[in-house]
mmCIF file of C-alpha atoms and ligand atoms in Angstrom:
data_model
loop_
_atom_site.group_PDB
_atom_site.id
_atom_site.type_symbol
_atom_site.label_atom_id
_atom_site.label_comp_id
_atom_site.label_asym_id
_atom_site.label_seq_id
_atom_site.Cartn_x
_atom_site.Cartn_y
_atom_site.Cartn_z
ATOM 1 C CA UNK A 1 -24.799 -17.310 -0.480
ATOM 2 C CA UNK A 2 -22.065 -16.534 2.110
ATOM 3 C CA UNK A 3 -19.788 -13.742 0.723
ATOM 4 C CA UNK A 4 -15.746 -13.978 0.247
ATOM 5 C CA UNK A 5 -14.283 -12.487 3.580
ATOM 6 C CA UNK A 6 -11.117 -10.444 3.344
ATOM 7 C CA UNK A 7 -9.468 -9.760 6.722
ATOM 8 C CA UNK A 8 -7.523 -6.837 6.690
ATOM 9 C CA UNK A 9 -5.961 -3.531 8.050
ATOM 10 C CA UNK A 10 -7.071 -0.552 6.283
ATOM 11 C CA UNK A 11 -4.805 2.029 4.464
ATOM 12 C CA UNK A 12 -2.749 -1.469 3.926
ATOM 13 C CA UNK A 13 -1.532 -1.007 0.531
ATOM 14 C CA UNK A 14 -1.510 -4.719 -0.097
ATOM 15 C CA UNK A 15 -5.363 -5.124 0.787
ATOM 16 C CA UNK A 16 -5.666 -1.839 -1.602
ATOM 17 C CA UNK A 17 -4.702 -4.427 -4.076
ATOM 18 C CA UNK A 18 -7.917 -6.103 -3.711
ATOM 19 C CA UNK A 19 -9.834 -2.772 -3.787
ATOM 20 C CA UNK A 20 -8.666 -2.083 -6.844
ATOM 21 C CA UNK A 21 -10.073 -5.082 -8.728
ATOM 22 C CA UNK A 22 -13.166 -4.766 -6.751
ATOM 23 C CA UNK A 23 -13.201 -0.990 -8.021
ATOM 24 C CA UNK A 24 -12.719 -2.084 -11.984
ATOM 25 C CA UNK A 25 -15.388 -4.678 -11.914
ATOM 26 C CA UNK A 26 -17.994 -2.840 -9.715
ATOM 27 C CA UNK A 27 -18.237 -5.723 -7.721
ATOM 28 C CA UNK A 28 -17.476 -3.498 -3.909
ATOM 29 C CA UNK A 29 -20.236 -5.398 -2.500
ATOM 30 C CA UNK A 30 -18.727 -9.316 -3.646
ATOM 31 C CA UNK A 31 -16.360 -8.928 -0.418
ATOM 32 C CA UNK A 32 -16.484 -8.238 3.037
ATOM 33 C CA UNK A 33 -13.598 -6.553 4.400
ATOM 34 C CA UNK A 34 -13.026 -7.083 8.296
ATOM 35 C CA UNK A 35 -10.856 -4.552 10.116
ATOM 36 C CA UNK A 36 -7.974 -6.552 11.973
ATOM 37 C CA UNK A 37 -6.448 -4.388 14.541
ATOM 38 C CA UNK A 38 -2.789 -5.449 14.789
ATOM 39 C CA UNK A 39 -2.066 -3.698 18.188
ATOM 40 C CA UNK A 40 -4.429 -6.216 19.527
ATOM 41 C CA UNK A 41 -3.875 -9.689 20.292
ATOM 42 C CA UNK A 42 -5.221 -11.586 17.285
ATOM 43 C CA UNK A 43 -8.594 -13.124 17.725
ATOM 44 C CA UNK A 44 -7.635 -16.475 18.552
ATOM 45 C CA UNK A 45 -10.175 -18.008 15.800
ATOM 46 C CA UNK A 46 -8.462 -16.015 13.010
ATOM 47 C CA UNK A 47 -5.294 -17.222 14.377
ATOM 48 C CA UNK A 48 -6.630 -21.120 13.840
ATOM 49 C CA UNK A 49 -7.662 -20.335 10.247
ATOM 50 C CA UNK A 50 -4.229 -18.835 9.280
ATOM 51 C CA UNK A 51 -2.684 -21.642 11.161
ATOM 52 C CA UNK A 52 -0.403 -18.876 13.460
ATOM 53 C CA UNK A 53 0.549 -16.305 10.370
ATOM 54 C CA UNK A 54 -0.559 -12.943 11.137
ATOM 55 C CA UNK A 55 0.314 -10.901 7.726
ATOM 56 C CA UNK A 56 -2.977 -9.735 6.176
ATOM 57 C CA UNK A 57 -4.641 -9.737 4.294
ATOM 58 C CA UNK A 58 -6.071 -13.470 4.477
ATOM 59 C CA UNK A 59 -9.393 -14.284 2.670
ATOM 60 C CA UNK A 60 -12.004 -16.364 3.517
ATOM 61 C CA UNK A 61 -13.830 -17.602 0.387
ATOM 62 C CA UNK A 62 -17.310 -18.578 0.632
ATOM 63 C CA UNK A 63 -16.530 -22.173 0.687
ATOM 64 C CA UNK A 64 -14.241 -21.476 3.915
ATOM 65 C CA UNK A 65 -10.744 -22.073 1.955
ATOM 66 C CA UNK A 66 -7.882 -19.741 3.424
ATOM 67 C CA UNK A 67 -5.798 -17.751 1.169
ATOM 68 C CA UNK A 68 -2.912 -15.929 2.327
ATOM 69 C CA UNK A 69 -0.520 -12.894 -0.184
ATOM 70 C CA UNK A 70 -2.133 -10.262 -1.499
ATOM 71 C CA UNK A 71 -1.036 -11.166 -5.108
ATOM 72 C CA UNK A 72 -2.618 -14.884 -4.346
ATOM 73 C CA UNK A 73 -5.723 -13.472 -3.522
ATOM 74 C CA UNK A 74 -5.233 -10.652 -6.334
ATOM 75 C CA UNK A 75 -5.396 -13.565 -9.091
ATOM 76 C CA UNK A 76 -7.757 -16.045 -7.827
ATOM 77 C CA UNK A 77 -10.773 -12.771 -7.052
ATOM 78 C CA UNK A 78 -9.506 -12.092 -10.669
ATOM 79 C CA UNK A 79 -10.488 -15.676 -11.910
ATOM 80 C CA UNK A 80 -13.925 -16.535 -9.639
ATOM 81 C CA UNK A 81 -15.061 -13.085 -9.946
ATOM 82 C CA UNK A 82 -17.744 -12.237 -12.880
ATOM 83 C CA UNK A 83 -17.008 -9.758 -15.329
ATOM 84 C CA UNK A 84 -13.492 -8.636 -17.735
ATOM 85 C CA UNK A 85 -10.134 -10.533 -16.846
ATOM 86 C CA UNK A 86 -7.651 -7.994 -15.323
ATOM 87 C CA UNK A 87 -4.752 -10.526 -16.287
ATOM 88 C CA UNK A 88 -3.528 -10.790 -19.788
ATOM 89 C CA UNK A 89 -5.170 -13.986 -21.562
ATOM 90 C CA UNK A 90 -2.489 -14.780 -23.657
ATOM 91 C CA UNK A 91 -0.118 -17.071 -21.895
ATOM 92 C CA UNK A 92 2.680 -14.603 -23.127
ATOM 93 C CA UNK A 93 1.384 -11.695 -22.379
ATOM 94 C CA UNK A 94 0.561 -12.865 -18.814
ATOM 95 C CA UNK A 95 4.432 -13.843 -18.674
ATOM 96 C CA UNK A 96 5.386 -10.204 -19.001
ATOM 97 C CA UNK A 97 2.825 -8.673 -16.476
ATOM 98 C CA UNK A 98 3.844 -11.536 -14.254
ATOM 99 C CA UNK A 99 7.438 -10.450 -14.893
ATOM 100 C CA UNK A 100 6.987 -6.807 -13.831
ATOM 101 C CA UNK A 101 4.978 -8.062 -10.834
ATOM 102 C CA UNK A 102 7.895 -10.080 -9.793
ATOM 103 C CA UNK A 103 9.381 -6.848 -9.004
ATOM 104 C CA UNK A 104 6.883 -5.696 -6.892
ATOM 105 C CA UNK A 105 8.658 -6.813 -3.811
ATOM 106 C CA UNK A 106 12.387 -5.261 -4.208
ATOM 107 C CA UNK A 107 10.647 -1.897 -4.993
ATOM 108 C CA UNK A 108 7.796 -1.576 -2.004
ATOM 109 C CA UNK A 109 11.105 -2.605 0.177
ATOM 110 C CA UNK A 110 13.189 -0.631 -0.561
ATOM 111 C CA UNK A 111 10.568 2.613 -0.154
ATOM 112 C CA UNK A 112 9.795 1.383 3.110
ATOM 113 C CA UNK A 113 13.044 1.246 3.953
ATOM 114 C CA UNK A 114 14.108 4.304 2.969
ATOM 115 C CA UNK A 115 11.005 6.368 5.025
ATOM 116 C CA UNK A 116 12.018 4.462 7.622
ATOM 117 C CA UNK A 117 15.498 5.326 7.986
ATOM 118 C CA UNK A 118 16.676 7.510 10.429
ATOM 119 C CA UNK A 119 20.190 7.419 9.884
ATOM 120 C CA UNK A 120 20.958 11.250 7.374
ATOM 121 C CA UNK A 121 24.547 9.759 6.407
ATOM 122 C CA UNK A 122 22.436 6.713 4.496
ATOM 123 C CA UNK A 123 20.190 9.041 3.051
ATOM 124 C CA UNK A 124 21.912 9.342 -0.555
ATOM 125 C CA UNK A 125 22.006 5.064 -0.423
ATOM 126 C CA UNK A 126 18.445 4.786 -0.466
ATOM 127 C CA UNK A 127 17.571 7.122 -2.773
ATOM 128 C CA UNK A 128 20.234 5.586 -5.089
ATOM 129 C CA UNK A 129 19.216 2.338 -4.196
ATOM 130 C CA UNK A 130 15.320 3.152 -5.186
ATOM 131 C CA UNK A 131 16.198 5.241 -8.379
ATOM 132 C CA UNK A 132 18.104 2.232 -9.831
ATOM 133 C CA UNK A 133 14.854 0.338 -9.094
ATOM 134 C CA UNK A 134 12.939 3.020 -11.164
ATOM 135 C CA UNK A 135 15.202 2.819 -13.697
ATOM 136 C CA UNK A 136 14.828 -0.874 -14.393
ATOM 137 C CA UNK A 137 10.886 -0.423 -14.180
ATOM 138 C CA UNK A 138 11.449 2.407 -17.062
ATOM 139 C CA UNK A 139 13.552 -0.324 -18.838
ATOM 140 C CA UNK A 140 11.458 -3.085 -19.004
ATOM 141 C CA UNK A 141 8.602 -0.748 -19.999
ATOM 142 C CA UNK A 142 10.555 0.591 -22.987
ATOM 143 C CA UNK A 143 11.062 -2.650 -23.812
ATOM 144 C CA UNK A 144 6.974 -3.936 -23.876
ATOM 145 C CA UNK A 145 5.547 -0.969 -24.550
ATOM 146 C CA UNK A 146 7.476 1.517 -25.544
ATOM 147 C CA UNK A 147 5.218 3.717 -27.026
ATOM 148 C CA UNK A 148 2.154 3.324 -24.685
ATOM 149 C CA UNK A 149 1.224 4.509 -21.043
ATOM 150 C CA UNK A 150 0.173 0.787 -19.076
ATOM 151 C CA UNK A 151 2.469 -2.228 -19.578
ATOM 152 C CA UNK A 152 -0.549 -3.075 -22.059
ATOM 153 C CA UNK A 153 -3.651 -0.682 -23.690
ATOM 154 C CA UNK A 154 -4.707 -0.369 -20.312
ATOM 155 C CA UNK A 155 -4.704 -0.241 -16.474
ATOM 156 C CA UNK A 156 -4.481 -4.334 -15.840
ATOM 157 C CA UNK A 157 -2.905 -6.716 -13.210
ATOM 158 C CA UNK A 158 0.542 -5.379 -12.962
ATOM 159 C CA UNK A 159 -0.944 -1.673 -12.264
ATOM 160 C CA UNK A 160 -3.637 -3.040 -9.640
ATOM 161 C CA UNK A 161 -0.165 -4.233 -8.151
ATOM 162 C CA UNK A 162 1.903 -0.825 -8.230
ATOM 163 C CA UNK A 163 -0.502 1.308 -7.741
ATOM 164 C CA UNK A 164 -0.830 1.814 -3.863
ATOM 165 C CA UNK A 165 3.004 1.186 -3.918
ATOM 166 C CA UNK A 166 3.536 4.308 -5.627
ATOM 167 C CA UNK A 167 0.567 5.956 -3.935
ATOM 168 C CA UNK A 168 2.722 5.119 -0.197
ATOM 169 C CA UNK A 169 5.330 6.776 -1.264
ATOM 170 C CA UNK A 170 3.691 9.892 -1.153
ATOM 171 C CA UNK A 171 4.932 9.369 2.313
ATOM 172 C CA UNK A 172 9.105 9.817 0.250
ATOM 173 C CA UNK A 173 7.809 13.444 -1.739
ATOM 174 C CA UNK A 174 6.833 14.318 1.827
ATOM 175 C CA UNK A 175 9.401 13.238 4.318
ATOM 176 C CA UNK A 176 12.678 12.780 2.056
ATOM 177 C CA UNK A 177 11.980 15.289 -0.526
ATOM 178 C CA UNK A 178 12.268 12.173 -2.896
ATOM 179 C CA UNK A 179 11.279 12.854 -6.823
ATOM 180 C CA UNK A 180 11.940 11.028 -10.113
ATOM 181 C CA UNK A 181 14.071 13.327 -11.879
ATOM 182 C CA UNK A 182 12.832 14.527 -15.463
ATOM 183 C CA UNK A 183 14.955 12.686 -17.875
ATOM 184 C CA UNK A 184 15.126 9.930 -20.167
ATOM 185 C CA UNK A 185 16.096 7.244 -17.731
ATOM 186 C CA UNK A 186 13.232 7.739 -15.939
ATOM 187 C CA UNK A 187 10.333 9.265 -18.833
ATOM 188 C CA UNK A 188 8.531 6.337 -19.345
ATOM 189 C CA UNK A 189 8.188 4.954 -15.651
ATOM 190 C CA UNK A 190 7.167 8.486 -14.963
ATOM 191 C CA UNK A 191 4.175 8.342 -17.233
ATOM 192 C CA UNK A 192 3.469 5.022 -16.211
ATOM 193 C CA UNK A 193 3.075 6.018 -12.793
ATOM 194 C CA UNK A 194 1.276 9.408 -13.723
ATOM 195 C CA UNK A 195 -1.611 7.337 -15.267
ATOM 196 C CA UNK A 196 -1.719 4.481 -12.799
ATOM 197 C CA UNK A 197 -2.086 6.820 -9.827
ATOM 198 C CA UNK A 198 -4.916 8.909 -11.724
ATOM 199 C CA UNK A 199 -7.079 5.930 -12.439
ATOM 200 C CA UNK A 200 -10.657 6.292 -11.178
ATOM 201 C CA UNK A 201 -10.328 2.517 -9.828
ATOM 202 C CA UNK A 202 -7.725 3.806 -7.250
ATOM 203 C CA UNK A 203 -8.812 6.611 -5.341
ATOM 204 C CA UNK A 204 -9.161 4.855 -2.307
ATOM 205 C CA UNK A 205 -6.383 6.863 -0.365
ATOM 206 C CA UNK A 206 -5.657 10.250 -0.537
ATOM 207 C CA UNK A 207 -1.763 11.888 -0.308
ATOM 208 C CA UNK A 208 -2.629 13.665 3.190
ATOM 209 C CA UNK A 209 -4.387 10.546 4.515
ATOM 210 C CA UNK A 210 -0.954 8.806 3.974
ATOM 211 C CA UNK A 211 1.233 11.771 4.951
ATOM 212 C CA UNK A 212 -0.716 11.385 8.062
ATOM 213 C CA UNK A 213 -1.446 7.903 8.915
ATOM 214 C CA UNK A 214 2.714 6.854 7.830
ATOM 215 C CA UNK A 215 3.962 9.583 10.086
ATOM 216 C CA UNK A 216 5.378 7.254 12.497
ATOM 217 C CA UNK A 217 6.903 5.129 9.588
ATOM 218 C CA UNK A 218 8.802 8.020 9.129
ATOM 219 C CA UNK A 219 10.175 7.587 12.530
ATOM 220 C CA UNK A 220 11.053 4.530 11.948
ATOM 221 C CA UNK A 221 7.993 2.496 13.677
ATOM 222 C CA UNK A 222 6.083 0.608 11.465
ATOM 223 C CA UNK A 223 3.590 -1.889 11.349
ATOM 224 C CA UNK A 224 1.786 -0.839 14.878
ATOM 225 C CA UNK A 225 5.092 0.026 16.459
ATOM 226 C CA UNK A 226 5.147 3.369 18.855
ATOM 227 C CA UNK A 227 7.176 5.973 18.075
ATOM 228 C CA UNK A 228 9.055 7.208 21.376
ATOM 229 C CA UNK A 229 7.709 9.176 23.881
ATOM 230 C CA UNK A 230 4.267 8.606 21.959
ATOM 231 C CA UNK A 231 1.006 6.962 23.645
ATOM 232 C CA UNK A 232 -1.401 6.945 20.305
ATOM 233 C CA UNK A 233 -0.353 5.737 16.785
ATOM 234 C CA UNK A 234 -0.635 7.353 13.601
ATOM 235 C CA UNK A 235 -2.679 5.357 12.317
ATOM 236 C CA UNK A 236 -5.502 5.255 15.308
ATOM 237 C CA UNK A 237 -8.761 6.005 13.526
ATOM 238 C CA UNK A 238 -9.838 8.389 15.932
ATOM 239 C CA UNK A 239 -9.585 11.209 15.711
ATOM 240 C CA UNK A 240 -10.285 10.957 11.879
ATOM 241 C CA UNK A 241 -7.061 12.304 10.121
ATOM 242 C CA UNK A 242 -9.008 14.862 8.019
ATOM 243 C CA UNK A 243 -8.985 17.100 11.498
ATOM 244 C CA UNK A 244 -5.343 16.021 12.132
ATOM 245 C CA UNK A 245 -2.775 18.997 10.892
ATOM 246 C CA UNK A 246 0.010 17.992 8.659
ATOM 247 C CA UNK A 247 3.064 16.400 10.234
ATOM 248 C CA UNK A 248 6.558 18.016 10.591
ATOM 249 C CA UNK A 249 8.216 16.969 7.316
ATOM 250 C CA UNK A 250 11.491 17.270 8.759
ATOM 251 C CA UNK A 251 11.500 13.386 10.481
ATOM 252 C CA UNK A 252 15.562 14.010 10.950
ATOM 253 C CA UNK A 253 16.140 16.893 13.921
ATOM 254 C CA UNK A 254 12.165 16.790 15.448
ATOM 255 C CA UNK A 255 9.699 14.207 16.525
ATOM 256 C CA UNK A 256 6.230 15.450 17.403
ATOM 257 C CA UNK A 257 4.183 14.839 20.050
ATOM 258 C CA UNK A 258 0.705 13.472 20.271
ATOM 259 C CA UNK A 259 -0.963 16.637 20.942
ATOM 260 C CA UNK A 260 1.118 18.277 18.241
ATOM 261 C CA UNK A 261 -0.341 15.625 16.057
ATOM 262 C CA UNK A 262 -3.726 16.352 16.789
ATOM 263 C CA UNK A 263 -3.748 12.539 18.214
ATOM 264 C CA UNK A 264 -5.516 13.503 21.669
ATOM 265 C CA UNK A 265 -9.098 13.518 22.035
ATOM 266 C CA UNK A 266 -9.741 16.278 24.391
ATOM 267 C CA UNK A 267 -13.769 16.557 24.486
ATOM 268 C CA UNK A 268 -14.447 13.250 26.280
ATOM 269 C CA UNK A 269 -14.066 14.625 29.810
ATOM 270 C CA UNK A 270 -13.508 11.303 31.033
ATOM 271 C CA UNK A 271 -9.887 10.589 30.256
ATOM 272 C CA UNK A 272 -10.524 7.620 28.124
ATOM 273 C CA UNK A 273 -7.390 6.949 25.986
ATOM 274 C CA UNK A 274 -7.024 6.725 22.261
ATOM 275 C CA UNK A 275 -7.169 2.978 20.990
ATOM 276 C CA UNK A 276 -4.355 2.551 18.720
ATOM 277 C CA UNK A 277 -4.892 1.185 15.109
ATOM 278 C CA UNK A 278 -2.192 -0.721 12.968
HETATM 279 N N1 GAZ B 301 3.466 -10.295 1.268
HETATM 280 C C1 GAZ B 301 2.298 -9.980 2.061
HETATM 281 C C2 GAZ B 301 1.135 -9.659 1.128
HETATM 282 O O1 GAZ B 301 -0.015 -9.956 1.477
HETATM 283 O O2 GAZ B 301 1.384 -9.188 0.011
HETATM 284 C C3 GAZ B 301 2.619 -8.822 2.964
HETATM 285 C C4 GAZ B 301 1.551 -8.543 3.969
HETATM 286 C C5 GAZ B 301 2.039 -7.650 5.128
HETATM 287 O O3 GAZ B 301 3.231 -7.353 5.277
HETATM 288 N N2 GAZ B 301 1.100 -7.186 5.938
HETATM 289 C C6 GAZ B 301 1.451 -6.435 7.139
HETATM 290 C C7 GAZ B 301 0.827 -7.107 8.343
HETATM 291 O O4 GAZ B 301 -0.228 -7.687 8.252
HETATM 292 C C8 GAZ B 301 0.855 -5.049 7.123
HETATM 293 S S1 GAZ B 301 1.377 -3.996 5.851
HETATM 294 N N3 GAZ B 301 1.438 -6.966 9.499
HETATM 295 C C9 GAZ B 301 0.833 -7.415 10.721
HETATM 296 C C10 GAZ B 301 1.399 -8.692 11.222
HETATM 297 O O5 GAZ B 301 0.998 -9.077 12.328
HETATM 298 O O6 GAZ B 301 2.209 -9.331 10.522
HETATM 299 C C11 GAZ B 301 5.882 -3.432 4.413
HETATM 300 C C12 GAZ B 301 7.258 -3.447 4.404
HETATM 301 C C13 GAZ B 301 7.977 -2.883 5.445
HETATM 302 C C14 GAZ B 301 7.293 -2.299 6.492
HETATM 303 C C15 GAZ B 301 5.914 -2.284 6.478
HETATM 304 C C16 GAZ B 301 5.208 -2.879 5.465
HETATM 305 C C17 GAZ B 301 3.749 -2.852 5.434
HETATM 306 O O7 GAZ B 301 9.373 -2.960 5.360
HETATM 307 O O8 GAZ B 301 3.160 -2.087 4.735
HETATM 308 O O9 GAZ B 301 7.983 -3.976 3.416
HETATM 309 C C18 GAZ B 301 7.326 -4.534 2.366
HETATM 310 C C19 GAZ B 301 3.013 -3.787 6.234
HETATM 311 C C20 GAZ B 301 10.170 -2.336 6.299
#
């Protein structure tokens, strides 16, 4: 039997989505995830399948259908898959977790936003602007589950969704100082967080990897882009970021260079640049 394709970029924290479930059901093997590189021209045959889109990640089931959002594909793995449900059974229930998914989007903006700024006088905006968003995520969990850690007895669909949100904004402790403050407003998203981010099913990224890999998101180039004066992105695979040093956290007065960023291979001999990834 062919195997569901998922075409992605990796370290995308909407394919990490998919990882997750894969993760909980022990079923790694039930996909094969295909490496898109974005700086690229798309292959023109992926191009025909997703009809001209070029957000990933798209899967391929094995009967050839196209699915495009991560929390489309999310749900349907989560039905054709063997094994435990991640989403709620009861119609209800699923209402709820669907609710606090519906909130996904707001939230990953506005952290995206915010490590992307470069502008210090809108600095205390976004921070504002994302605590507020906390704050209604600590609200709606005091009002489900007020005495528990998930949104239910346990790491489900709504936390497979969060998850590598939170776990990008690493990238905010990092480069904007950014942390929930310790008070009531903010106690039981805090806890929520705490145990989503320490589940076994989502150690897929570490914090340095990100640190790393979103440097230039900190710059204010995302999604491929080139910082200035920079020839290699953050996110190239090679070298590997484990031999990279950590980025300047100050994104604000400096901008590093590719050789401070340990972005130049210099053992080749034959000048061959650095292919950039994402
Ligand atoms: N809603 C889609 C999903 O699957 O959930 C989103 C997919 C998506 O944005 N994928 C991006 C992509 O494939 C990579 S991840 N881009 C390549 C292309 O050719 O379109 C998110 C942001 C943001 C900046 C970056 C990203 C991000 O805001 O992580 O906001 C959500 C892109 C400034």
């Amino acid at each position: 039997m062919t195997k569901h394709i998922v075409y992605h970029i990796p370290v995308c924290p909407f394919s990490q989505r998919l990882e997750i479930l894969l993760a909980l059901r022990g079923l790694q093997d039930a996909v094969e995830f295909r490496v898109v590189d974005i700086t690229k021209p798309r292959d023109p045959e992926l191009l025909r399948k997703t009809r001209g889109t070029t957000a990933l990640p798209v899967l391929e089931t094995s009967e050839g259908q196209i699915i495009k959002e991560s929390l489309v594909i999310l749900r349907y793995l989560d039905e054709v898959l063997q094994g435990p449900k991640l989403r709620r059974s009861d119609p209800g229930e699923h209402a709820v977790e669907s609710m606090l998914i519906a909130k996904e989007g707001p939230f990953t903006m506005a952290g995206y936003v915010f490590v992307m700024n470069q502008d210090q006088g809108q600095i205390a905006a976004h921070k504002e602007k994302l605590l507020a968003l906390y704050r209604d995520l600590n609200d709606f969990l005091l009002t489900h589950n007020p005495d528990g850690v998930f949104l239910f007895d346990d790491f489900g669909l709504a936390e497979a969704v969060f998850t590598p949100v939170f776990k990008r904004f690493w990238f905010l402790d990092y480069y904007e100082g950014f942390e929930l403050p310790i008070s009531d407003e903010y106690a039981r998203v805090h806890n929520w967080r705490a145990a989503c981010m320490a589940h076994e099913a989502t150690d897929q990224v570490s914090e340095e990897e990100i640190i790393k890999l979103y440097y230039d998101y900190a710059l204010g180039a995302g999604n491929g882009a080139l910082a200035e004066g920079r020839n290699v992105s953050s996110f190239t695979f090679e070298p590997h970021w484990k031999t990279r040093p950590m980025p300047p956290r100050d994104k604000y007065s400096a901008s590093a260079s590719d050789e401070e960023l340990g972005l130049v291979i210099t053992n080749a001999g034959h000048g061959q640049s650095n292919i950039n990834q994402i």
